[in-house]
mmCIF file of C-alpha atoms and ligand atoms in Angstrom:
data_model
loop_
_atom_site.group_PDB
_atom_site.id
_atom_site.type_symbol
_atom_site.label_atom_id
_atom_site.label_comp_id
_atom_site.label_asym_id
_atom_site.label_seq_id
_atom_site.Cartn_x
_atom_site.Cartn_y
_atom_site.Cartn_z
ATOM 1 C CA MET A 291 -79.540 39.293 197.357
ATOM 2 C CA ALA A 292 -79.756 35.992 195.518
ATOM 3 C CA GLY A 293 -76.600 33.926 195.061
ATOM 4 C CA HIS A 294 -73.663 33.961 197.424
ATOM 5 C CA ASN A 295 -70.977 36.481 198.143
ATOM 6 C CA PHE A 296 -67.741 35.846 196.260
ATOM 7 C CA LEU A 297 -65.092 36.045 198.941
ATOM 8 C CA PHE A 298 -61.747 36.841 197.358
ATOM 9 C CA VAL A 299 -59.899 38.654 200.086
ATOM 10 C CA PRO A 300 -56.643 36.939 201.059
ATOM 11 C CA GLY A 301 -58.113 35.872 204.373
ATOM 12 C CA PRO A 302 -60.511 35.000 205.729
ATOM 13 C CA THR A 303 -60.823 32.490 202.912
ATOM 14 C CA ASN A 304 -63.662 30.196 201.911
ATOM 15 C CA VAL A 305 -64.380 27.518 204.488
ATOM 16 C CA PRO A 306 -65.293 24.269 202.698
ATOM 17 C CA ALA A 307 -68.725 22.884 203.564
ATOM 18 C CA ARG A 308 -67.235 19.748 205.119
ATOM 19 C CA ILE A 309 -65.194 21.876 207.499
ATOM 20 C CA GLN A 310 -68.209 24.017 208.363
ATOM 21 C CA ARG A 311 -70.156 20.857 209.131
ATOM 22 C CA ALA A 312 -67.337 19.430 211.211
ATOM 23 C CA MET A 313 -67.485 22.552 213.382
ATOM 24 C CA MET A 314 -71.172 22.176 214.170
ATOM 25 C CA VAL A 315 -70.702 20.204 217.338
ATOM 26 C CA PRO A 316 -72.214 20.281 220.804
ATOM 27 C CA MET A 317 -69.878 21.631 223.462
ATOM 28 C CA GLU A 318 -68.008 19.134 225.527
ATOM 29 C CA ASP A 319 -65.717 18.949 228.513
ATOM 30 C CA HIS A 320 -62.212 19.892 227.438
ATOM 31 C CA ARG A 321 -60.893 18.116 230.548
ATOM 32 C CA SER A 322 -62.600 14.824 229.777
ATOM 33 C CA PRO A 323 -60.545 11.632 229.453
ATOM 34 C CA LYS A 324 -61.393 11.589 225.725
ATOM 35 C CA PHE A 325 -60.396 15.142 224.806
ATOM 36 C CA PRO A 326 -56.658 14.418 224.420
ATOM 37 C CA GLU A 327 -57.369 12.244 221.375
ATOM 38 C CA LEU A 328 -58.477 15.335 219.473
ATOM 39 C CA THR A 329 -55.605 17.525 220.662
ATOM 40 C CA LEU A 330 -52.951 14.950 219.919
ATOM 41 C CA GLU A 331 -54.349 14.141 216.473
ATOM 42 C CA VAL A 332 -54.421 17.810 215.533
ATOM 43 C CA ILE A 333 -50.856 18.366 216.739
ATOM 44 C CA ARG A 334 -49.626 15.345 214.781
ATOM 45 C CA GLY A 335 -51.325 16.643 211.636
ATOM 46 C CA LEU A 336 -49.907 20.130 212.085
ATOM 47 C CA LYS A 337 -46.365 18.765 212.274
ATOM 48 C CA LYS A 338 -46.740 17.525 208.700
ATOM 49 C CA VAL A 339 -48.011 20.911 207.535
ATOM 50 C CA PHE A 340 -45.063 22.670 209.200
ATOM 51 C CA LYS A 341 -42.728 19.935 207.887
ATOM 52 C CA THR A 342 -41.223 19.336 211.264
ATOM 53 C CA GLU A 343 -40.152 16.357 213.337
ATOM 54 C CA THR A 344 -38.495 18.255 216.147
ATOM 55 C CA GLY A 345 -40.672 21.389 216.335
ATOM 56 C CA THR A 346 -43.690 21.783 218.584
ATOM 57 C CA PRO A 347 -46.940 23.146 217.139
ATOM 58 C CA ILE A 348 -48.925 25.369 219.511
ATOM 59 C CA LEU A 349 -52.480 26.691 219.154
ATOM 60 C CA PHE A 350 -53.470 29.936 220.813
ATOM 61 C CA PRO A 351 -57.048 31.165 220.906
ATOM 62 C CA SER A 352 -56.019 34.287 219.015
ATOM 63 C CA SER A 353 -55.401 35.335 215.453
ATOM 64 C CA GLY A 354 -51.966 35.278 213.821
ATOM 65 C CA THR A 355 -51.052 38.535 215.529
ATOM 66 C CA GLY A 356 -51.083 36.810 218.919
ATOM 67 C CA CYS A 357 -48.434 34.399 217.667
ATOM 68 C CA TRP A 358 -46.223 37.325 216.618
ATOM 69 C CA GLU A 359 -46.409 38.524 220.201
ATOM 70 C CA ALA A 360 -45.799 35.053 221.616
ATOM 71 C CA ALA A 361 -42.631 34.686 219.529
ATOM 72 C CA LEU A 362 -41.226 37.959 220.826
ATOM 73 C CA THR A 363 -42.192 37.647 224.475
ATOM 74 C CA ASN A 364 -41.219 34.001 224.915
ATOM 75 C CA CYS A 365 -37.792 34.091 223.343
ATOM 76 C CA LEU A 366 -36.357 37.549 224.050
ATOM 77 C CA ASN A 367 -35.208 39.767 226.878
ATOM 78 C CA PRO A 368 -36.421 43.338 227.350
ATOM 79 C CA GLY A 369 -34.719 45.698 224.898
ATOM 80 C CA ASP A 370 -33.149 42.942 222.809
ATOM 81 C CA LYS A 371 -32.094 43.794 219.287
ATOM 82 C CA VAL A 372 -33.942 42.212 216.366
ATOM 83 C CA LEU A 373 -33.395 42.460 212.616
ATOM 84 C CA ALA A 374 -36.376 42.785 210.271
ATOM 85 C CA SER A 375 -37.253 44.023 206.818
ATOM 86 C CA ARG A 376 -40.279 46.144 205.925
ATOM 87 C CA PHE A 377 -41.938 45.965 202.517
ATOM 88 C CA GLY A 378 -45.667 45.996 203.216
ATOM 89 C CA GLN A 379 -48.325 46.413 205.869
ATOM 90 C CA PHE A 380 -47.810 43.049 207.576
ATOM 91 C CA SER A 381 -44.038 43.180 207.783
ATOM 92 C CA HIS A 382 -44.583 46.742 209.059
ATOM 93 C CA LEU A 383 -47.048 45.712 211.756
ATOM 94 C CA TRP A 384 -44.708 43.087 213.185
ATOM 95 C CA ILE A 385 -41.937 45.676 213.375
ATOM 96 C CA ASP A 386 -44.378 48.101 214.991
ATOM 97 C CA MET A 387 -45.229 45.445 217.569
ATOM 98 C CA CYS A 388 -41.528 44.890 218.317
ATOM 99 C CA GLN A 389 -41.111 48.610 218.913
ATOM 100 C CA ARG A 390 -44.210 48.870 221.073
ATOM 101 C CA LEU A 391 -42.952 45.967 223.186
ATOM 102 C CA GLY A 392 -39.681 47.820 223.702
ATOM 103 C CA PHE A 393 -37.344 45.875 221.426
ATOM 104 C CA ASP A 394 -34.601 47.565 219.454
ATOM 105 C CA VAL A 395 -35.389 46.907 215.803
ATOM 106 C CA GLU A 396 -32.843 47.266 213.039
ATOM 107 C CA VAL A 397 -35.159 47.812 210.089
ATOM 108 C CA ILE A 398 -34.150 47.041 206.525
ATOM 109 C CA GLU A 399 -36.403 49.325 204.479
ATOM 110 C CA VAL A 400 -37.346 47.769 201.155
ATOM 111 C CA GLU A 401 -39.455 49.162 198.377
ATOM 112 C CA TRP A 402 -43.031 47.833 198.529
ATOM 113 C CA GLY A 403 -43.266 45.254 195.763
ATOM 114 C CA GLU A 404 -39.990 43.548 196.609
ATOM 115 C CA GLY A 405 -39.265 40.944 199.250
ATOM 116 C CA ALA A 406 -36.737 40.177 201.973
ATOM 117 C CA PRO A 407 -33.287 41.079 200.595
ATOM 118 C CA ALA A 408 -30.872 38.292 201.553
ATOM 119 C CA ASP A 409 -27.818 40.436 200.729
ATOM 120 C CA ARG A 410 -28.878 43.172 203.135
ATOM 121 C CA TYR A 411 -29.670 40.677 205.878
ATOM 122 C CA LEU A 412 -26.176 39.303 205.308
ATOM 123 C CA ALA A 413 -24.595 42.756 205.573
ATOM 124 C CA ALA A 414 -26.425 43.456 208.850
ATOM 125 C CA LEU A 415 -25.523 40.081 210.340
ATOM 126 C CA GLU A 416 -21.921 40.311 209.218
ATOM 127 C CA ALA A 417 -21.589 43.725 210.876
ATOM 128 C CA ASP A 418 -23.026 42.345 214.126
ATOM 129 C CA LYS A 419 -19.749 40.874 215.387
ATOM 130 C CA GLN A 420 -20.896 40.885 219.012
ATOM 131 C CA HIS A 421 -24.103 39.024 218.193
ATOM 132 C CA LYS A 422 -26.357 41.696 219.617
ATOM 133 C CA ILE A 423 -29.103 40.661 217.189
ATOM 134 C CA LYS A 424 -31.131 38.013 218.985
ATOM 135 C CA ALA A 425 -33.820 37.363 216.392
ATOM 136 C CA VAL A 426 -34.150 37.690 212.635
ATOM 137 C CA LEU A 427 -37.691 38.323 211.379
ATOM 138 C CA VAL A 428 -38.946 37.483 207.899
ATOM 139 C CA CYS A 429 -42.417 37.795 206.426
ATOM 140 C CA GLN A 430 -42.614 34.841 204.034
ATOM 141 C CA ASN A 431 -45.638 36.133 202.158
ATOM 142 C CA GLU A 432 -46.394 39.860 202.345
ATOM 143 C CA THR A 433 -50.146 39.812 201.884
ATOM 144 C CA ALA A 434 -50.421 43.559 201.300
ATOM 145 C CA THR A 435 -48.280 43.562 198.160
ATOM 146 C CA GLY A 436 -48.507 39.942 196.968
ATOM 147 C CA VAL A 437 -44.818 39.269 197.496
ATOM 148 C CA THR A 438 -43.213 35.988 198.537
ATOM 149 C CA SER A 439 -39.731 35.942 200.036
ATOM 150 C CA ASP A 440 -37.113 33.222 200.038
ATOM 151 C CA VAL A 441 -36.847 32.077 203.651
ATOM 152 C CA ALA A 442 -34.225 29.441 202.820
ATOM 153 C CA ALA A 443 -31.981 32.220 201.485
ATOM 154 C CA ILE A 444 -32.216 34.095 204.801
ATOM 155 C CA ARG A 445 -31.298 30.943 206.720
ATOM 156 C CA LYS A 446 -28.368 30.474 204.367
ATOM 157 C CA VAL A 447 -26.960 33.927 205.055
ATOM 158 C CA MET A 448 -27.388 33.430 208.814
ATOM 159 C CA ASP A 449 -25.448 30.171 208.590
ATOM 160 C CA SER A 450 -22.805 31.681 206.326
ATOM 161 C CA VAL A 451 -21.698 33.993 209.133
ATOM 162 C CA ASN A 452 -22.500 31.507 211.916
ATOM 163 C CA HIS A 453 -24.950 33.933 213.434
ATOM 164 C CA PRO A 454 -26.717 32.411 216.461
ATOM 165 C CA ALA A 455 -29.887 34.566 216.297
ATOM 166 C CA LEU A 456 -33.266 32.900 216.271
ATOM 167 C CA LEU A 457 -35.161 32.879 212.974
ATOM 168 C CA PHE A 458 -38.820 33.960 213.229
ATOM 169 C CA VAL A 459 -40.992 33.593 210.138
ATOM 170 C CA ASP A 460 -44.459 35.024 209.515
ATOM 171 C CA SER A 461 -46.118 32.396 207.360
ATOM 172 C CA VAL A 462 -49.701 33.511 208.023
ATOM 173 C CA SER A 463 -50.659 33.734 204.355
ATOM 174 C CA ALA A 464 -48.280 31.021 203.141
ATOM 175 C CA LEU A 465 -48.574 27.990 205.434
ATOM 176 C CA GLY A 466 -50.547 25.241 203.745
ATOM 177 C CA SER A 467 -50.521 27.088 200.399
ATOM 178 C CA ILE A 468 -46.868 27.880 199.659
ATOM 179 C CA ASP A 469 -44.064 25.553 200.700
ATOM 180 C CA PHE A 470 -42.784 26.060 204.223
ATOM 181 C CA ARG A 471 -40.076 23.873 205.820
ATOM 182 C CA MET A 472 -39.621 24.327 209.551
ATOM 183 C CA ASP A 473 -36.811 21.791 210.021
ATOM 184 C CA GLU A 474 -34.959 22.143 206.751
ATOM 185 C CA TRP A 475 -34.799 25.938 207.052
ATOM 186 C CA LYS A 476 -34.114 25.714 210.796
ATOM 187 C CA VAL A 477 -36.927 28.118 211.582
ATOM 188 C CA ASP A 478 -37.233 28.787 215.311
ATOM 189 C CA VAL A 479 -40.746 30.183 215.345
ATOM 190 C CA CYS A 480 -43.255 29.947 212.526
ATOM 191 C CA VAL A 481 -46.267 32.202 213.005
ATOM 192 C CA SER A 482 -49.546 31.456 211.272
ATOM 193 C CA GLY A 483 -53.295 31.601 211.677
ATOM 194 C CA SER A 484 -56.406 29.630 210.872
ATOM 195 C CA GLN A 485 -58.229 31.818 208.350
ATOM 196 C CA LYS A 486 -55.947 31.661 205.319
ATOM 197 C CA GLY A 487 -54.460 28.510 203.817
ATOM 198 C CA LEU A 488 -55.905 26.371 206.594
ATOM 199 C CA MET A 489 -59.421 27.202 205.347
ATOM 200 C CA LEU A 490 -60.922 27.881 208.778
ATOM 201 C CA PRO A 491 -62.600 30.869 210.364
ATOM 202 C CA ALA A 492 -60.314 33.315 212.145
ATOM 203 C CA GLY A 493 -59.737 32.571 215.805
ATOM 204 C CA LEU A 494 -56.805 30.181 216.090
ATOM 205 C CA GLY A 495 -53.254 31.353 216.267
ATOM 206 C CA VAL A 496 -51.274 28.496 214.762
ATOM 207 C CA THR A 497 -47.582 28.522 215.553
ATOM 208 C CA CYS A 498 -44.646 26.142 215.731
ATOM 209 C CA VAL A 499 -41.553 26.479 217.881
ATOM 210 C CA SER A 500 -38.173 24.819 217.627
ATOM 211 C CA GLU A 501 -36.235 23.188 220.452
ATOM 212 C CA LYS A 502 -33.841 26.134 220.279
ATOM 213 C CA ALA A 503 -36.731 28.567 220.758
ATOM 214 C CA LEU A 504 -38.004 26.623 223.766
ATOM 215 C CA ALA A 505 -34.502 26.601 225.222
ATOM 216 C CA ALA A 506 -34.231 30.368 224.702
ATOM 217 C CA ARG A 507 -37.539 30.744 226.516
ATOM 218 C CA GLN A 508 -36.042 29.382 229.720
ATOM 219 C CA ASN A 509 -33.802 32.407 230.121
ATOM 220 C CA ALA A 510 -35.961 34.983 228.373
ATOM 221 C CA THR A 511 -37.263 37.547 230.818
ATOM 222 C CA GLN A 512 -39.648 39.580 228.683
ATOM 223 C CA PRO A 513 -42.927 39.556 230.645
ATOM 224 C CA ARG A 514 -45.559 37.153 229.308
ATOM 225 C CA CYS A 515 -48.433 35.185 230.736
ATOM 226 C CA TYR A 516 -51.401 34.300 228.517
ATOM 227 C CA PHE A 517 -49.079 33.592 225.599
ATOM 228 C CA ASP A 518 -46.470 31.622 227.545
ATOM 229 C CA TYR A 519 -45.280 28.676 225.455
ATOM 230 C CA LEU A 520 -44.469 26.523 228.451
ATOM 231 C CA ASP A 521 -48.008 26.465 229.860
ATOM 232 C CA MET A 522 -49.180 25.274 226.446
ATOM 233 C CA VAL A 523 -46.411 22.761 225.851
ATOM 234 C CA LYS A 524 -46.806 21.138 229.279
ATOM 235 C CA ASN A 525 -50.572 20.767 228.928
ATOM 236 C CA ASN A 526 -50.577 19.857 225.223
ATOM 237 C CA ALA A 527 -48.116 17.039 225.855
ATOM 238 C CA VAL A 528 -50.935 15.165 227.587
ATOM 239 C CA GLY A 529 -53.644 16.483 225.268
ATOM 240 C CA TYR A 530 -54.974 19.353 227.359
ATOM 241 C CA PHE A 531 -54.840 23.145 227.366
ATOM 242 C CA PRO A 532 -53.996 25.625 230.131
ATOM 243 C CA TYR A 533 -57.314 27.371 229.444
ATOM 244 C CA THR A 534 -60.457 26.619 227.477
ATOM 245 C CA PRO A 535 -59.709 25.930 223.815
ATOM 246 C CA SER A 536 -62.211 26.743 221.072
ATOM 247 C CA ILE A 537 -63.708 23.298 220.633
ATOM 248 C CA PRO A 538 -65.434 23.934 217.266
ATOM 249 C CA MET A 539 -62.167 25.324 215.898
ATOM 250 C CA MET A 540 -60.364 22.190 217.033
ATOM 251 C CA TYR A 541 -62.851 19.994 215.165
ATOM 252 C CA GLY A 542 -62.624 22.303 212.175
ATOM 253 C CA LEU A 543 -58.845 22.063 212.202
ATOM 254 C CA LYS A 544 -58.991 18.289 212.394
ATOM 255 C CA GLU A 545 -61.188 18.267 209.277
ATOM 256 C CA ALA A 546 -58.988 20.835 207.515
ATOM 257 C CA LEU A 547 -55.929 18.670 208.164
ATOM 258 C CA ALA A 548 -57.768 15.655 206.765
ATOM 259 C CA THR A 549 -58.682 17.687 203.661
ATOM 260 C CA ILE A 550 -55.040 18.716 203.237
ATOM 261 C CA GLU A 551 -53.847 15.140 203.711
ATOM 262 C CA GLU A 552 -56.266 13.879 201.054
ATOM 263 C CA GLU A 553 -55.193 16.364 198.397
ATOM 264 C CA GLY A 554 -51.550 16.161 199.457
ATOM 265 C CA LEU A 555 -49.504 19.152 200.572
ATOM 266 C CA GLU A 556 -47.306 19.135 197.469
ATOM 267 C CA ASN A 557 -50.360 18.955 195.201
ATOM 268 C CA ILE A 558 -51.856 21.883 197.086
ATOM 269 C CA PHE A 559 -48.726 23.976 196.442
ATOM 270 C CA LYS A 560 -48.886 23.080 192.741
ATOM 271 C CA ARG A 561 -52.568 23.964 192.574
ATOM 272 C CA HIS A 562 -51.831 27.348 194.114
ATOM 273 C CA THR A 563 -49.096 28.044 191.562
ATOM 274 C CA TYR A 564 -51.333 26.958 188.704
ATOM 275 C CA LEU A 565 -54.281 29.062 189.877
ATOM 276 C CA ALA A 566 -52.034 32.062 190.561
ATOM 277 C CA ASN A 567 -50.564 31.798 187.050
ATOM 278 C CA GLY A 568 -54.079 32.095 185.614
ATOM 279 C CA VAL A 569 -54.800 35.194 187.697
ATOM 280 C CA ARG A 570 -51.472 36.734 186.667
ATOM 281 C CA ALA A 571 -52.281 36.011 183.015
ATOM 282 C CA ALA A 572 -55.585 37.884 183.440
ATOM 283 C CA VAL A 573 -53.814 40.860 185.017
ATOM 284 C CA THR A 574 -50.808 41.244 182.752
ATOM 285 C CA GLU A 575 -51.814 39.674 179.428
ATOM 286 C CA GLY A 576 -55.547 40.387 179.564
ATOM 287 C CA TRP A 577 -55.972 43.695 181.349
ATOM 288 C CA LYS A 578 -52.441 44.898 180.574
ATOM 289 C CA LEU A 579 -52.097 45.998 184.176
ATOM 290 C CA LYS A 580 -49.127 45.648 186.504
ATOM 291 C CA LEU A 581 -48.760 43.683 189.676
ATOM 292 C CA CYS A 582 -47.461 45.426 192.754
ATOM 293 C CA ALA A 583 -44.842 42.634 192.947
ATOM 294 C CA LYS A 584 -41.981 44.027 190.912
ATOM 295 C CA ALA A 585 -40.503 40.868 189.424
ATOM 296 C CA PRO A 586 -41.455 37.204 188.920
ATOM 297 C CA GLN A 587 -39.087 36.141 191.733
ATOM 298 C CA TRP A 588 -41.444 37.910 194.161
ATOM 299 C CA TYR A 589 -44.797 36.747 192.736
ATOM 300 C CA SER A 590 -47.045 35.319 195.397
ATOM 301 C CA ASP A 591 -49.067 32.211 194.691
ATOM 302 C CA THR A 592 -51.646 33.147 197.334
ATOM 303 C CA VAL A 593 -52.487 36.774 196.583
ATOM 304 C CA SER A 594 -52.088 39.224 193.716
ATOM 305 C CA ALA A 595 -52.043 42.962 194.362
ATOM 306 C CA ILE A 596 -53.037 44.695 191.145
ATOM 307 C CA LEU A 597 -52.033 48.281 190.430
ATOM 308 C CA VAL A 598 -54.719 50.430 188.834
ATOM 309 C CA PRO A 599 -53.545 52.988 186.251
ATOM 310 C CA GLU A 600 -52.568 56.492 187.381
ATOM 311 C CA GLY A 601 -55.613 58.693 187.900
ATOM 312 C CA PHE A 602 -57.923 55.888 189.051
ATOM 313 C CA ASN A 603 -58.869 54.906 192.572
ATOM 314 C CA ALA A 604 -58.668 51.210 193.382
ATOM 315 C CA ALA A 605 -60.941 51.737 196.404
ATOM 316 C CA GLN A 606 -63.774 52.659 194.022
ATOM 317 C CA VAL A 607 -63.243 49.460 192.056
ATOM 318 C CA ILE A 608 -63.436 47.466 195.286
ATOM 319 C CA GLU A 609 -66.582 49.303 196.395
ATOM 320 C CA ARG A 610 -68.237 48.810 193.029
ATOM 321 C CA ALA A 611 -67.353 45.097 192.984
ATOM 322 C CA TYR A 612 -68.900 44.652 196.413
ATOM 323 C CA LYS A 613 -72.033 46.731 195.990
ATOM 324 C CA ARG A 614 -72.948 45.801 192.428
ATOM 325 C CA TYR A 615 -71.579 42.265 192.044
ATOM 326 C CA ASN A 616 -71.368 40.947 195.602
ATOM 327 C CA LEU A 617 -67.649 40.311 195.161
ATOM 328 C CA SER A 618 -65.222 40.984 197.999
ATOM 329 C CA LEU A 619 -61.792 42.042 196.763
ATOM 330 C CA GLY A 620 -58.876 42.854 199.042
ATOM 331 C CA ALA A 621 -58.237 46.520 199.769
ATOM 332 C CA GLY A 622 -54.988 48.384 199.281
ATOM 333 C CA LEU A 623 -53.477 48.845 202.739
ATOM 334 C CA SER A 624 -51.566 51.854 204.033
ATOM 335 C CA LYS A 625 -49.008 53.061 201.439
ATOM 336 C CA VAL A 626 -50.792 51.333 198.560
ATOM 337 C CA ALA A 627 -54.347 52.354 199.583
ATOM 338 C CA GLY A 628 -56.251 53.450 196.480
ATOM 339 C CA LYS A 629 -53.448 52.185 194.272
ATOM 340 C CA VAL A 630 -54.093 48.464 194.367
ATOM 341 C CA PHE A 631 -56.870 45.985 194.757
ATOM 342 C CA ARG A 632 -56.087 42.423 195.686
ATOM 343 C CA ILE A 633 -57.400 39.057 194.596
ATOM 344 C CA GLY A 634 -56.786 36.381 197.185
ATOM 345 C CA HIS A 635 -56.193 33.009 195.574
ATOM 346 C CA LEU A 636 -55.562 30.708 198.475
ATOM 347 C CA GLY A 637 -57.345 27.926 200.227
ATOM 348 C CA ASP A 638 -60.321 26.047 198.857
ATOM 349 C CA LEU A 639 -60.396 27.263 195.244
ATOM 350 C CA ASN A 640 -60.554 26.094 191.663
ATOM 351 C CA GLU A 641 -60.427 27.706 188.235
ATOM 352 C CA LEU A 642 -64.082 28.567 187.902
ATOM 353 C CA MET A 643 -64.348 30.096 191.352
ATOM 354 C CA LEU A 644 -61.458 32.348 190.377
ATOM 355 C CA MET A 645 -63.186 33.120 187.086
ATOM 356 C CA GLY A 646 -65.923 34.742 189.165
ATOM 357 C CA ALA A 647 -63.383 37.007 190.828
ATOM 358 C CA ILE A 648 -61.645 37.834 187.551
ATOM 359 C CA ALA A 649 -64.931 38.537 185.732
ATOM 360 C CA GLY A 650 -66.279 40.585 188.649
ATOM 361 C CA ALA A 651 -63.104 42.647 189.030
ATOM 362 C CA GLU A 652 -63.135 43.245 185.289
ATOM 363 C CA MET A 653 -66.782 44.393 185.308
ATOM 364 C CA ALA A 654 -66.125 46.717 188.240
ATOM 365 C CA MET A 655 -63.073 48.195 186.503
ATOM 366 C CA LEU A 656 -65.073 48.780 183.308
ATOM 367 C CA ASP A 657 -67.850 50.415 185.349
ATOM 368 C CA MET A 658 -65.330 52.800 186.899
ATOM 369 C CA GLY A 659 -63.943 53.710 183.476
ATOM 370 C CA LEU A 660 -60.616 51.911 183.693
ATOM 371 C CA PRO A 661 -59.054 51.279 180.292
ATOM 372 C CA VAL A 662 -59.317 47.489 180.275
ATOM 373 C CA GLU A 663 -60.878 45.487 177.489
ATOM 374 C CA GLY A 664 -64.102 43.656 178.366
ATOM 375 C CA GLY A 665 -63.523 39.922 178.514
ATOM 376 C CA SER A 666 -59.755 40.214 178.253
ATOM 377 C CA GLY A 667 -58.925 39.000 181.765
ATOM 378 C CA VAL A 668 -61.272 36.053 181.552
ATOM 379 C CA ALA A 669 -59.889 35.148 178.106
ATOM 380 C CA ALA A 670 -56.285 35.221 179.283
ATOM 381 C CA ALA A 671 -57.007 33.126 182.388
ATOM 382 C CA SER A 672 -59.045 30.703 180.309
ATOM 383 C CA ALA A 673 -56.212 30.303 177.828
ATOM 384 C CA TYR A 674 -53.734 29.657 180.616
ATOM 385 C CA TRP A 675 -55.841 27.115 182.440
ATOM 386 C CA ARG A 676 -56.996 25.333 179.287
ATOM 387 C CA ASN A 677 -53.458 24.982 178.012
ATOM 388 C CA ASN A 678 -51.779 23.974 181.244
ATOM 389 C CA GLN A 679 -52.178 20.999 183.444
ATOM 390 C CA GLN A 680 -52.370 21.316 187.153
ATOM 391 C CA ALA A 681 -49.489 18.857 187.444
ATOM 392 C CA GLN A 682 -51.904 16.768 189.429
ATOM 393 C CA ALA A 683 -54.162 14.015 188.178
ATOM 394 C CA ARG A 684 -57.393 15.390 189.548
ATOM 395 C CA ALA A 685 -59.480 13.638 186.925
ATOM 396 C CA ALA A 686 -58.011 10.342 188.035
ATOM 397 C CA ALA A 687 -58.614 11.062 191.700
HETATM 398 C C1 LIG B 127 -53.322 38.009 207.907
HETATM 399 C C2 LIG B 127 -51.884 38.241 208.202
HETATM 400 C C3 LIG B 127 -51.430 38.551 209.490
HETATM 401 C C4 LIG B 127 -52.334 38.876 210.619
HETATM 402 O O1 LIG B 127 -53.023 37.807 211.036
HETATM 403 P P1 LIG B 127 -54.321 37.980 211.926
HETATM 404 O O2 LIG B 127 -54.782 36.570 211.918
HETATM 405 O O3 LIG B 127 -55.235 38.925 211.209
HETATM 406 O O4 LIG B 127 -53.899 38.458 213.236
HETATM 407 C C5 LIG B 127 -50.069 38.633 209.701
HETATM 408 N N1 LIG B 127 -49.194 38.468 208.709
HETATM 409 C C6 LIG B 127 -49.602 38.197 207.457
HETATM 410 C C7 LIG B 127 -48.569 38.038 206.400
HETATM 411 C C8 LIG B 127 -50.942 38.078 207.169
HETATM 412 O O5 LIG B 127 -51.353 37.824 205.919
#
């Protein structure tokens, strides 16, 4: 097929050509005297992305899921109690992992389309007078429903009752695209991955751990080995790894961090908001459809989950978009399968790239008989982007 595939799933995201090129390297000795330069540069760059001075970034040769497991096994004891909320497939999977690893999870069930409820976290923490809860889990950006939660608000309720639990945050589809503040929010473990906002292929688990988390690790007896923080921290301190790192991914990450530095993290967040606003205009003003996210406070700037009208199957829209227009849209997962399709709008993107996704989704919906007006999504996004500035002087750059 002529032309390229339009990749608009919320991860893996488009890898910019300069990052692809940076990854095309011959293999080298990861125990050479020179290798530490690369490791140390990458770790320094990651600290800025996590917004941390005191935290320690760690890279595992895994996907984000490996970092979920590392957080649990490094910091907890067998059977420990953890508090988590469930409002989508990713928050669900982390809870499922906790249960499969034998932890006792107090689950706050939330309707899909809403985010982490600070008031219910507060109630659970307040009731926990004996401090049985050892970790509080929050999914910052629920990729399945396009919902962003307020992590700072969860930290605030923990502090308000002086609860000593560790705070673990899944920022896989937020880090580098939506603001995340490791130190300010006193996050103990931030879990992320390479293939979303960091604009890399999948294959690196990107995590950051606080001093408090590393201290907890010393007494934590949950079995662990491959994902032990200490092996990483000891080796990384002098620029090495306890086992063979993915060298192309390391070079790719170095280039990705340079790309982020050039645009500026704050500008990147603004660009994501601006692009997301255009997509939301297409959905609600153009197509007259609803987002899965129930209210503006939950709208995600990295992914929109779009509800198709009753009686239609979103999976058929996704299949049509792929087969006829070479456009990859995100599927509805689990509870929302068939009910939503998703447009990922994170990473290396601009208005016209997103126009391709909006136009393609619109054509596929029309083909499947959905009651949307031809051209309406594109017109609404166009109006938004033409009438709003990106709050960033790109023309001057
Ligand atoms: C993608 C994603 C994950 C899983 O990451 P993998 O890299 O696929 O293991 C976890 N949480 C969220 C919120 C995600 O978007």
